[in-house]
Amino acid sequence: MSGSNYDSPQENGIQTSQYSAISPPASPVAQDEPFSTYFEEKVPIPESVFSFRKLWAFTGPGFLMSIAYLDPGNIESDLQSGAKAGFKLLWVLLGATIIGLLLQRLAARLGVVTGMHLAEVCNRQYPTVPRIILWLMVELAIIGSDMQEVIGCAIALNLLSVGRIPLWAGVLITITDTFVFLFLDKYGLRKLEAFFGFLITVMAISFGYEYVLVKPDQGELLKGMFVPYCEGCGPLQLEQAVGIVGAVIMPHNIYLHSALVKSRDVDRKNKKEVKEANKYFFIESAVALFVSFLINVFVVAVFAQAFYNKTNMEVNAECNATGIPHTDLFPLNNETLEVDIYKGGVVLGCFFGPAALYIWAIGILAAGQSSTMTGTYSGQFVMEGFLNLRWSRFARVLLTRSIAITPTLLVAIFQDVQHLTGMNDFLNVLQSMQLPFALIPILTFTSLTSIMNDFANGLVWKISGSIVILVVCAINMYFVVVYVTSLNSVLLYVLSALLSVAYLCFVGYLAWHCLVALGVSCLDFGSRVSNRPTTLEPNSSVLTALIMCLKY
């Protein structure tokens, strides 16, 4: 599907807008059939110059997107960072959050300008086989994330019930209440967004309480946040730094954000309105990610101040002295304390009393419940976009939930709540491997003039976006290599090598399309995402000249 296909003012009987050369998907079913979607209600935007009233109208999608930065996987990464490296890796968390904001900006712009989310654009731009492979890869990322989120909720319920609710029962409870909460948007989209705001507030209060209780050293905290250096750090801290980046930047969140922005009533035929919407969504995303960053800092600081360099022996003795159960979690040796979200709650209870444990569990429950709901929305958008499904709302929710619930329930039944760290490491690696399948397409399509028109990425954004994506993917691939080499199995090494060949071939295919979109025209031999405006752009000519110089 070349760029010229989008120059036509009409496709499938639908008129394309002046500022989006890609049209919304036509329905494959009769128009009088009822089809319930998240976007049945559009939030109206007031007519005014810049105002907080207008910013409030745009507020919502960014905060739903920011929940992926606060899921149980991120919380576990935060507490491990604090316990293993103290305050020294806070600057990595800050940098990863800023990179995340830049990537979310691209996702929001795609949704606002085209009126379609990333999965829908992929469906139209890529051939059938690559499109199906891409969908499967994104589904794997969603399943991996969903397993962490649902099990995070189950762990929180186990802590709150003092072990009376087993892991499998907690999973079933989480799945059930997720179904209930997801239908809140039937009472109004703003009510649903308010509910997510409430859950973020619960997290802020819960982890903020722990922060105030522990009283971290503010000087060390600021030094760790703004001095990009890790004194005395070794491979353990390096691996943790890589884990922070992998936990913060999640592939399905790019697809989610590009869909959520469609819930605002923006006239895409009006260039001024589109430009204004892009600006307000960026401001809202920045505020939302600032809030999520503060909550993440609370968790890192609590474990950095209270448990950095603590040994299992010290923790065991403290738990015995206070009478908190689960002292068997901490063997009688002088090895450095290793924590996850379950052990973290127990340790807080040992050192700061039962209230700290229960408030921690409430925060984890809010994190898991909110991220499970947004993960379900991601699954719906991805499946609808890639496969163009026109099922009933209940059928779509049931299918997307079932895909994730089956492996999660199996893990909950056969895995003990106290020994989930190995599984979390595997799920983090799984999600890290899927990052190129969100980052490369979003850079590709936001750089295409044939799709974005006047809002296509300029030269600065093309270069900076390419560098950011290369760095993020390289960091995550390092994390994958470290994990695979730790398996110590020749059979797994061989299997990994074979899978790596297929994986790299597909990433190379996506990168080829991306380079064509970025203006490397000498590679444009049969690419379906050819960026061919009527007159050659200066950005394109500069890059082409550079490539030709390197070639000769």
GROMACS .gro file of C-alpha atoms in nm, residues 116-516:
model
  401
  116MET     CA    1  -0.696   0.604   1.408
  117HIS     CA    2  -0.485   0.427   1.668
  118LEU     CA    3  -0.157   0.252   1.600
  119ALA     CA    4  -0.305  -0.097   1.554
  120GLU     CA    5  -0.552   0.034   1.294
  121VAL     CA    6  -0.275   0.211   1.102
  122CYS     CA    7  -0.061  -0.106   1.112
  123ASN     CA    8  -0.359  -0.298   0.975
  124ARG     CA    9  -0.374  -0.065   0.674
  125GLN     CA   10  -0.003  -0.022   0.609
  126TYR     CA   11   0.154  -0.365   0.654
  127PRO     CA   12   0.090  -0.675   0.437
  128THR     CA   13  -0.113  -0.961   0.586
  129VAL     CA   14   0.166  -1.191   0.712
  130PRO     CA   15   0.379  -0.920   0.883
  131ARG     CA   16   0.060  -0.771   1.026
  132ILE     CA   17  -0.041  -1.103   1.186
  133ILE     CA   18   0.310  -1.158   1.324
  134LEU     CA   19   0.310  -0.804   1.464
  135TRP     CA   20  -0.028  -0.863   1.629
  136LEU     CA   21   0.096  -1.187   1.790
  137MET     CA   22   0.407  -1.014   1.924
  138VAL     CA   23   0.204  -0.731   2.078
  139GLU     CA   24  -0.041  -0.984   2.226
  140LEU     CA   25   0.254  -1.161   2.390
  141ALA     CA   26   0.362  -0.832   2.548
  142ILE     CA   27   0.009  -0.768   2.676
  143ILE     CA   28  -0.018  -1.120   2.821
  144GLY     CA   29   0.319  -1.081   2.997
  145SER     CA   30   0.222  -0.747   3.143
  146ASP     CA   31  -0.123  -0.870   3.238
  147MET     CA   32   0.017  -1.169   3.425
  148GLN     CA   33   0.232  -0.939   3.640
  149GLU     CA   34  -0.060  -0.707   3.707
  150VAL     CA   35  -0.315  -0.975   3.796
  151ILE     CA   36  -0.067  -1.162   4.015
  152GLY     CA   37   0.025  -0.830   4.177
  153CYS     CA   38  -0.339  -0.789   4.279
  154ALA     CA   39  -0.348  -1.148   4.404
  155ILE     CA   40  -0.036  -1.090   4.616
  156ALA     CA   41  -0.192  -0.774   4.763
  157LEU     CA   42  -0.508  -0.967   4.856
  158ASN     CA   43  -0.293  -1.241   5.010
  159LEU     CA   44  -0.110  -0.985   5.226
  160LEU     CA   45  -0.431  -0.808   5.329
  161SER     CA   46  -0.595  -1.138   5.428
  162VAL     CA   47  -0.282  -1.258   5.616
  163GLY     CA   48  -0.250  -1.551   5.375
  164ARG     CA   49  -0.615  -1.660   5.392
  165ILE     CA   50  -0.676  -1.579   5.022
  166PRO     CA   51  -0.447  -1.804   4.814
  167LEU     CA   52  -0.290  -1.681   4.494
  168TRP     CA   53  -0.534  -1.857   4.259
  169ALA     CA   54  -0.836  -1.717   4.447
  170GLY     CA   55  -0.686  -1.368   4.430
  171VAL     CA   56  -0.648  -1.407   4.052
  172LEU     CA   57  -1.015  -1.504   4.013
  173ILE     CA   58  -1.128  -1.212   4.233
  174THR     CA   59  -0.916  -0.970   4.028
  175ILE     CA   60  -1.052  -1.098   3.697
  176THR     CA   61  -1.411  -1.074   3.822
  177ASP     CA   62  -1.390  -0.721   3.956
  178THR     CA   63  -1.204  -0.611   3.642
  179PHE     CA   64  -1.508  -0.715   3.437
  180VAL     CA   65  -1.728  -0.504   3.665
  181PHE     CA   66  -1.507  -0.195   3.665
  182LEU     CA   67  -1.455  -0.202   3.288
  183PHE     CA   68  -1.824  -0.134   3.231
  184LEU     CA   69  -1.807   0.190   3.431
  185ASP     CA   70  -1.771   0.378   3.102
  186LYS     CA   71  -2.134   0.286   3.030
  187TYR     CA   72  -2.212   0.547   3.298
  188GLY     CA   73  -1.994   0.804   3.125
  189LEU     CA   74  -1.635   0.818   3.008
  190ARG     CA   75  -1.548   1.090   3.257
  191LYS     CA   76  -1.669   0.871   3.545
  192LEU     CA   77  -1.436   0.595   3.430
  193GLU     CA   78  -1.146   0.839   3.408
  194ALA     CA   79  -1.235   0.969   3.756
  195PHE     CA   80  -1.218   0.612   3.889
  196PHE     CA   81  -0.868   0.572   3.747
  197GLY     CA   82  -0.779   0.906   3.905
  198PHE     CA   83  -0.903   0.771   4.239
  199LEU     CA   84  -0.681   0.462   4.208
  200ILE     CA   85  -0.376   0.679   4.129
  201THR     CA   86  -0.461   0.889   4.437
  202VAL     CA   87  -0.476   0.573   4.651
  203MET     CA   88  -0.129   0.476   4.525
  204ALA     CA   89   0.008   0.824   4.596
  205ILE     CA   90  -0.132   0.823   4.950
  206SER     CA   91  -0.023   0.464   5.026
  207PHE     CA   92   0.335   0.493   4.901
  208GLY     CA   93   0.353   0.855   5.022
  209TYR     CA   94   0.268   0.732   5.373
  210GLU     CA   95   0.558   0.485   5.357
  211TYR     CA   96   0.785   0.766   5.237
  212VAL     CA   97   0.692   0.994   5.528
  213LEU     CA   98   0.724   0.704   5.774
  214VAL     CA   99   1.076   0.608   5.661
  215LYS     CA  100   1.202   0.971   5.627
  216PRO     CA  101   1.459   0.925   5.344
  217ASP     CA  102   1.771   1.142   5.327
  218GLN     CA  103   1.663   1.426   5.095
  219GLY     CA  104   2.018   1.523   5.004
  220GLU     CA  105   2.105   1.171   4.889
  221LEU     CA  106   1.774   1.151   4.704
  222LEU     CA  107   1.840   1.469   4.504
  223LYS     CA  108   2.198   1.363   4.436
  224GLY     CA  109   2.082   1.026   4.306
  225MET     CA  110   1.818   1.192   4.087
  226PHE     CA  111   2.030   1.458   3.918
  227VAL     CA  112   2.388   1.322   3.921
  228PRO     CA  113   2.417   1.059   3.644
  229TYR     CA  114   2.677   0.846   3.816
  230CYS     CA  115   2.670   0.524   4.017
  231GLU     CA  116   2.966   0.514   4.255
  232GLY     CA  117   3.083   0.164   4.348
  233CYS     CA  118   2.828  -0.005   4.122
  234GLY     CA  119   2.892  -0.344   3.963
  235PRO     CA  120   2.711  -0.586   3.729
  236LEU     CA  121   2.422  -0.625   3.976
  237GLN     CA  122   2.346  -0.252   3.971
  238LEU     CA  123   2.396  -0.232   3.592
  239GLU     CA  124   2.144  -0.511   3.542
  240GLN     CA  125   1.903  -0.330   3.773
  241ALA     CA  126   1.944  -0.005   3.575
  242VAL     CA  127   1.861  -0.192   3.256
  243GLY     CA  128   1.560  -0.345   3.433
  244ILE     CA  129   1.431   0.003   3.523
  245VAL     CA  130   1.426   0.111   3.158
  246GLY     CA  131   1.257  -0.212   3.055
  247ALA     CA  132   0.991  -0.181   3.326
  248VAL     CA  133   0.907   0.184   3.251
  249ILE     CA  134   0.878   0.173   2.869
  250MET     CA  135   0.612  -0.084   2.780
  251PRO     CA  136   0.515  -0.171   2.420
  252HIS     CA  137   0.139  -0.205   2.463
  253ASN     CA  138   0.122   0.140   2.622
  254ILE     CA  139   0.211   0.303   2.288
  255TYR     CA  140  -0.089   0.131   2.129
  256LEU     CA  141  -0.311   0.224   2.425
  257HIS     CA  142  -0.229   0.596   2.427
  258SER     CA  143  -0.278   0.635   2.051
  259ALA     CA  144  -0.632   0.498   2.102
  260LEU     CA  145  -0.729   0.685   2.419
  261VAL     CA  146  -0.681   1.030   2.261
  262LYS     CA  147  -0.961   0.951   2.015
  263SER     CA  148  -1.210   1.002   2.299
  264ARG     CA  149  -1.192   1.383   2.261
  265ASP     CA  150  -1.413   1.569   2.012
  266VAL     CA  151  -1.148   1.719   1.784
  267ASP     CA  152  -1.230   1.833   1.430
  268ARG     CA  153  -0.949   1.677   1.226
  269LYS     CA  154  -1.040   1.891   0.925
  270ASN     CA  155  -0.934   2.198   1.124
  271LYS     CA  156  -0.556   2.228   1.142
  272LYS     CA  157  -0.573   2.473   1.432
  273GLU     CA  158  -0.783   2.233   1.643
  274VAL     CA  159  -0.550   1.942   1.569
  275LYS     CA  160  -0.244   2.148   1.661
  276GLU     CA  161  -0.413   2.265   1.981
  277ALA     CA  162  -0.514   1.908   2.073
  278ASN     CA  163  -0.154   1.791   2.027
  279LYS     CA  164  -0.035   2.066   2.260
  280TYR     CA  165  -0.288   1.996   2.535
  281PHE     CA  166  -0.237   1.620   2.520
  282PHE     CA  167   0.139   1.671   2.557
  283ILE     CA  168   0.091   1.896   2.862
  284GLU     CA  169  -0.150   1.647   3.017
  285SER     CA  170   0.087   1.356   2.951
  286ALA     CA  171   0.376   1.550   3.107
  287VAL     CA  172   0.172   1.619   3.424
  288ALA     CA  173   0.052   1.257   3.443
  289LEU     CA  174   0.403   1.114   3.405
  290PHE     CA  175   0.537   1.362   3.662
  291VAL     CA  176   0.283   1.226   3.912
  292SER     CA  177   0.378   0.867   3.825
  293PHE     CA  178   0.747   0.956   3.859
  294LEU     CA  179   0.690   1.095   4.210
  295ILE     CA  180   0.509   0.776   4.315
  296ASN     CA  181   0.794   0.565   4.177
  297VAL     CA  182   1.043   0.784   4.365
  298PHE     CA  183   0.849   0.723   4.689
  299VAL     CA  184   0.900   0.347   4.649
  300VAL     CA  185   1.268   0.367   4.552
  301ALA     CA  186   1.344   0.606   4.839
  302VAL     CA  187   1.168   0.392   5.101
  303PHE     CA  188   1.369   0.081   5.019
  304ALA     CA  189   1.692   0.276   4.957
  305GLN     CA  190   1.675   0.440   5.300
  306ALA     CA  191   1.554   0.145   5.503
  307PHE     CA  192   1.690  -0.167   5.334
  308TYR     CA  193   1.996  -0.081   5.123
  309ASN     CA  194   2.280  -0.322   5.215
  310LYS     CA  195   2.062  -0.502   5.470
  311THR     CA  196   2.132  -0.875   5.506
  312ASN     CA  197   1.889  -1.163   5.539
  313MET     CA  198   2.017  -1.223   5.894
  314GLU     CA  199   1.930  -0.866   6.004
  315VAL     CA  200   1.582  -0.883   5.854
  316ASN     CA  201   1.515  -1.227   6.002
  317ALA     CA  202   1.613  -1.105   6.348
  318GLU     CA  203   1.390  -0.796   6.317
  319CYS     CA  204   1.091  -1.002   6.200
  320ASN     CA  205   1.137  -1.244   6.492
  321ALA     CA  206   1.155  -0.953   6.736
  322THR     CA  207   0.831  -0.796   6.610
  323GLY     CA  208   0.642  -1.123   6.573
  324ILE     CA  209   0.558  -1.073   6.205
  325PRO     CA  210   0.501  -1.410   6.032
  326HIS     CA  211   0.694  -1.527   5.723
  327THR     CA  212   1.041  -1.507   5.882
  328ASP     CA  213   1.118  -1.819   5.677
  329LEU     CA  214   1.136  -1.591   5.371
  330PHE     CA  215   1.474  -1.464   5.495
  331PRO     CA  216   1.737  -1.740   5.542
  332LEU     CA  217   1.990  -1.714   5.820
  333ASN     CA  218   2.287  -1.595   5.613
  334ASN     CA  219   2.472  -1.272   5.546
  335GLU     CA  220   2.372  -1.241   5.182
  336THR     CA  221   2.225  -0.909   5.072
  337LEU     CA  222   1.847  -0.888   5.107
  338GLU     CA  223   1.651  -0.966   4.789
  339VAL     CA  224   1.293  -0.840   4.778
  340ASP     CA  225   0.987  -0.848   4.553
  341ILE     CA  226   0.645  -0.692   4.607
  342TYR     CA  227   0.546  -0.973   4.846
  343LYS     CA  228   0.866  -0.977   5.052
  344GLY     CA  229   0.874  -0.598   5.038
  345GLY     CA  230   0.543  -0.578   5.222
  346VAL     CA  231   0.662  -0.829   5.482
  347VAL     CA  232   0.988  -0.640   5.539
  348LEU     CA  233   0.800  -0.311   5.584
  349GLY     CA  234   0.577  -0.482   5.840
  350CYS     CA  235   0.881  -0.615   6.029
  351PHE     CA  236   1.057  -0.278   6.055
  352PHE     CA  237   0.769  -0.028   6.068
  353GLY     CA  238   0.471  -0.221   6.204
  354PRO     CA  239   0.167  -0.399   6.061
  355ALA     CA  240   0.011  -0.071   5.940
  356ALA     CA  241   0.301  -0.024   5.697
  357LEU     CA  242   0.241  -0.375   5.558
  358TYR     CA  243  -0.133  -0.327   5.505
  359ILE     CA  244  -0.099   0.021   5.355
  360TRP     CA  245   0.168  -0.116   5.119
  361ALA     CA  246  -0.072  -0.394   5.016
  362ILE     CA  247  -0.349  -0.139   4.948
  363GLY     CA  248  -0.111   0.054   4.720
  364ILE     CA  249  -0.015  -0.265   4.534
  365LEU     CA  250  -0.383  -0.358   4.498
  366ALA     CA  251  -0.461  -0.017   4.345
  367ALA     CA  252  -0.160  -0.048   4.112
  368GLY     CA  253  -0.256  -0.397   4.001
  369GLN     CA  254  -0.627  -0.326   3.958
  370SER     CA  255  -0.581  -0.008   3.758
  371SER     CA  256  -0.311  -0.153   3.531
  372THR     CA  257  -0.515  -0.470   3.476
  373MET     CA  258  -0.803  -0.256   3.349
  374THR     CA  259  -0.587  -0.047   3.116
  375GLY     CA  260  -0.417  -0.369   2.999
  376THR     CA  261  -0.759  -0.506   2.905
  377TYR     CA  262  -0.832  -0.190   2.706
  378SER     CA  263  -0.495  -0.231   2.531
  379GLY     CA  264  -0.590  -0.587   2.437
  380GLN     CA  265  -0.923  -0.472   2.295
  381PHE     CA  266  -0.773  -0.191   2.089
  382VAL     CA  267  -0.493  -0.410   1.955
  383MET     CA  268  -0.725  -0.696   1.861
  384GLU     CA  269  -0.988  -0.467   1.706
  385GLY     CA  270  -0.724  -0.274   1.512
  386PHE     CA  271  -0.515  -0.558   1.376
  387LEU     CA  272  -0.804  -0.798   1.307
  388ASN     CA  273  -1.081  -0.541   1.245
  389LEU     CA  274  -1.314  -0.727   1.481
  390ARG     CA  275  -1.675  -0.606   1.504
  391TRP     CA  276  -1.791  -0.818   1.796
  392SER     CA  277  -2.016  -0.718   2.084
  393ARG     CA  278  -1.851  -0.538   2.373
  394PHE     CA  279  -1.892  -0.832   2.612
  395ALA     CA  280  -1.746  -1.078   2.359
  396ARG     CA  281  -1.440  -0.858   2.305
  397VAL     CA  282  -1.376  -0.816   2.679
  398LEU     CA  283  -1.428  -1.188   2.738
  399LEU     CA  284  -1.184  -1.286   2.463
  400THR     CA  285  -0.909  -1.044   2.564
  401ARG     CA  286  -0.947  -1.146   2.930
  402SER     CA  287  -0.943  -1.517   2.847
  403ILE     CA  288  -0.620  -1.490   2.647
  404ALA     CA  289  -0.439  -1.353   2.954
  405ILE     CA  290  -0.625  -1.536   3.233
  406THR     CA  291  -0.536  -1.892   3.124
  407PRO     CA  292  -0.156  -1.872   3.172
  408THR     CA  293  -0.200  -1.647   3.478
  409LEU     CA  294  -0.432  -1.893   3.650
  410LEU     CA  295  -0.197  -2.182   3.574
  411VAL     CA  296   0.093  -1.993   3.733
  412ALA     CA  297  -0.122  -1.906   4.035
  413ILE     CA  298  -0.224  -2.270   4.089
  414PHE     CA  299   0.120  -2.429   4.046
  415GLN     CA  300   0.346  -2.150   4.178
  416ASP     CA  301   0.384  -2.047   4.541
  417VAL     CA  302   0.329  -1.679   4.627
  418GLN     CA  303   0.672  -1.665   4.789
  419HIS     CA  304   0.863  -1.777   4.479
  420LEU     CA  305   0.751  -1.561   4.188
  421THR     CA  306   1.071  -1.364   4.124
  422GLY     CA  307   1.196  -1.603   3.855
  423MET     CA  308   0.868  -1.577   3.667
  424ASN     CA  309   0.877  -1.196   3.687
  425ASP     CA  310   1.227  -1.194   3.538
  426PHE     CA  311   1.103  -1.406   3.247
  427LEU     CA  312   0.800  -1.179   3.190
  428ASN     CA  313   1.023  -0.869   3.195
  429VAL     CA  314   1.245  -1.028   2.929
  430LEU     CA  315   0.938  -1.119   2.722
  431GLN     CA  316   0.813  -0.759   2.727
  432SER     CA  317   1.160  -0.621   2.654
  433MET     CA  318   1.176  -0.830   2.337
  434GLN     CA  319   0.845  -0.687   2.214
  435LEU     CA  320   0.951  -0.321   2.241
  436PRO     CA  321   1.066  -0.285   1.876
  437PHE     CA  322   0.717  -0.393   1.765
  438ALA     CA  323   0.569  -0.075   1.910
  439LEU     CA  324   0.855   0.175   1.884
  440ILE     CA  325   0.952   0.112   1.522
  441PRO     CA  326   0.595   0.136   1.384
  442ILE     CA  327   0.514   0.454   1.581
  443LEU     CA  328   0.827   0.629   1.448
  444THR     CA  329   0.754   0.498   1.098
  445PHE     CA  330   0.398   0.625   1.072
  446THR     CA  331   0.450   0.960   1.248
  447SER     CA  332   0.730   1.030   0.998
  448LEU     CA  333   0.515   0.964   0.690
  449THR     CA  334   0.384   1.278   0.522
  450SER     CA  335   0.133   1.062   0.336
  451ILE     CA  336  -0.030   0.986   0.674
  452MET     CA  337   0.051   1.284   0.899
  453ASN     CA  338   0.064   1.564   0.637
  454ASP     CA  339   0.174   1.887   0.807
  455PHE     CA  340   0.219   1.706   1.139
  456ALA     CA  341   0.480   1.454   1.021
  457ASN     CA  342   0.803   1.441   1.224
  458GLY     CA  343   1.061   1.699   1.127
  459LEU     CA  344   1.431   1.623   1.086
  460VAL     CA  345   1.507   1.681   1.457
  461TRP     CA  346   1.232   1.443   1.570
  462LYS     CA  347   1.331   1.183   1.310
  463ILE     CA  348   1.693   1.180   1.425
  464SER     CA  349   1.622   1.207   1.799
  465GLY     CA  350   1.342   0.951   1.776
  466SER     CA  351   1.571   0.709   1.593
  467ILE     CA  352   1.847   0.753   1.853
  468VAL     CA  353   1.607   0.710   2.145
  469ILE     CA  354   1.455   0.394   1.998
  470LEU     CA  355   1.798   0.248   1.919
  471VAL     CA  356   1.918   0.316   2.274
  472VAL     CA  357   1.604   0.175   2.437
  473CYS     CA  358   1.605  -0.138   2.219
  474ALA     CA  359   1.980  -0.191   2.276
  475ILE     CA  360   1.938  -0.161   2.653
  476ASN     CA  361   1.652  -0.409   2.652
  477MET     CA  362   1.839  -0.653   2.427
  478TYR     CA  363   2.128  -0.644   2.676
  479PHE     CA  364   1.877  -0.738   2.947
  480VAL     CA  365   1.757  -1.029   2.733
  481VAL     CA  366   2.114  -1.152   2.668
  482VAL     CA  367   2.200  -1.136   3.040
  483TYR     CA  368   1.890  -1.339   3.121
  484VAL     CA  369   1.950  -1.604   2.852
  485THR     CA  370   2.317  -1.651   2.947
  486SER     CA  371   2.213  -1.709   3.309
  487LEU     CA  372   2.001  -2.012   3.210
  488ASN     CA  373   2.307  -2.244   3.183
  489SER     CA  374   2.145  -2.484   2.937
  490VAL     CA  375   2.288  -2.576   2.597
  491LEU     CA  376   1.944  -2.673   2.467
  492LEU     CA  377   1.802  -2.334   2.565
  493TYR     CA  378   2.104  -2.161   2.407
  494VAL     CA  379   2.039  -2.338   2.075
  495LEU     CA  380   1.665  -2.265   2.090
  496SER     CA  381   1.737  -1.899   2.171
  497ALA     CA  382   1.977  -1.875   1.877
  498LEU     CA  383   1.719  -2.013   1.633
  499LEU     CA  384   1.447  -1.782   1.763
  500SER     CA  385   1.688  -1.488   1.749
  501VAL     CA  386   1.741  -1.534   1.375
  502ALA     CA  387   1.365  -1.517   1.304
  503TYR     CA  388   1.325  -1.231   1.552
  504LEU     CA  389   1.604  -1.020   1.400
  505CYS     CA  390   1.476  -1.082   1.048
  506PHE     CA  391   1.134  -0.944   1.139
  507VAL     CA  392   1.282  -0.648   1.328
  508GLY     CA  393   1.497  -0.583   1.019
  509TYR     CA  394   1.184  -0.586   0.801
  510LEU     CA  395   1.017  -0.324   1.023
  511ALA     CA  396   1.339  -0.119   1.036
  512TRP     CA  397   1.355  -0.119   0.654
  513HIS     CA  398   1.006   0.033   0.636
  514CYS     CA  399   1.106   0.281   0.906
  515LEU     CA  400   1.418   0.394   0.719
  516VAL     CA  401   1.210   0.451   0.405
   0.00000   0.00000   0.00000
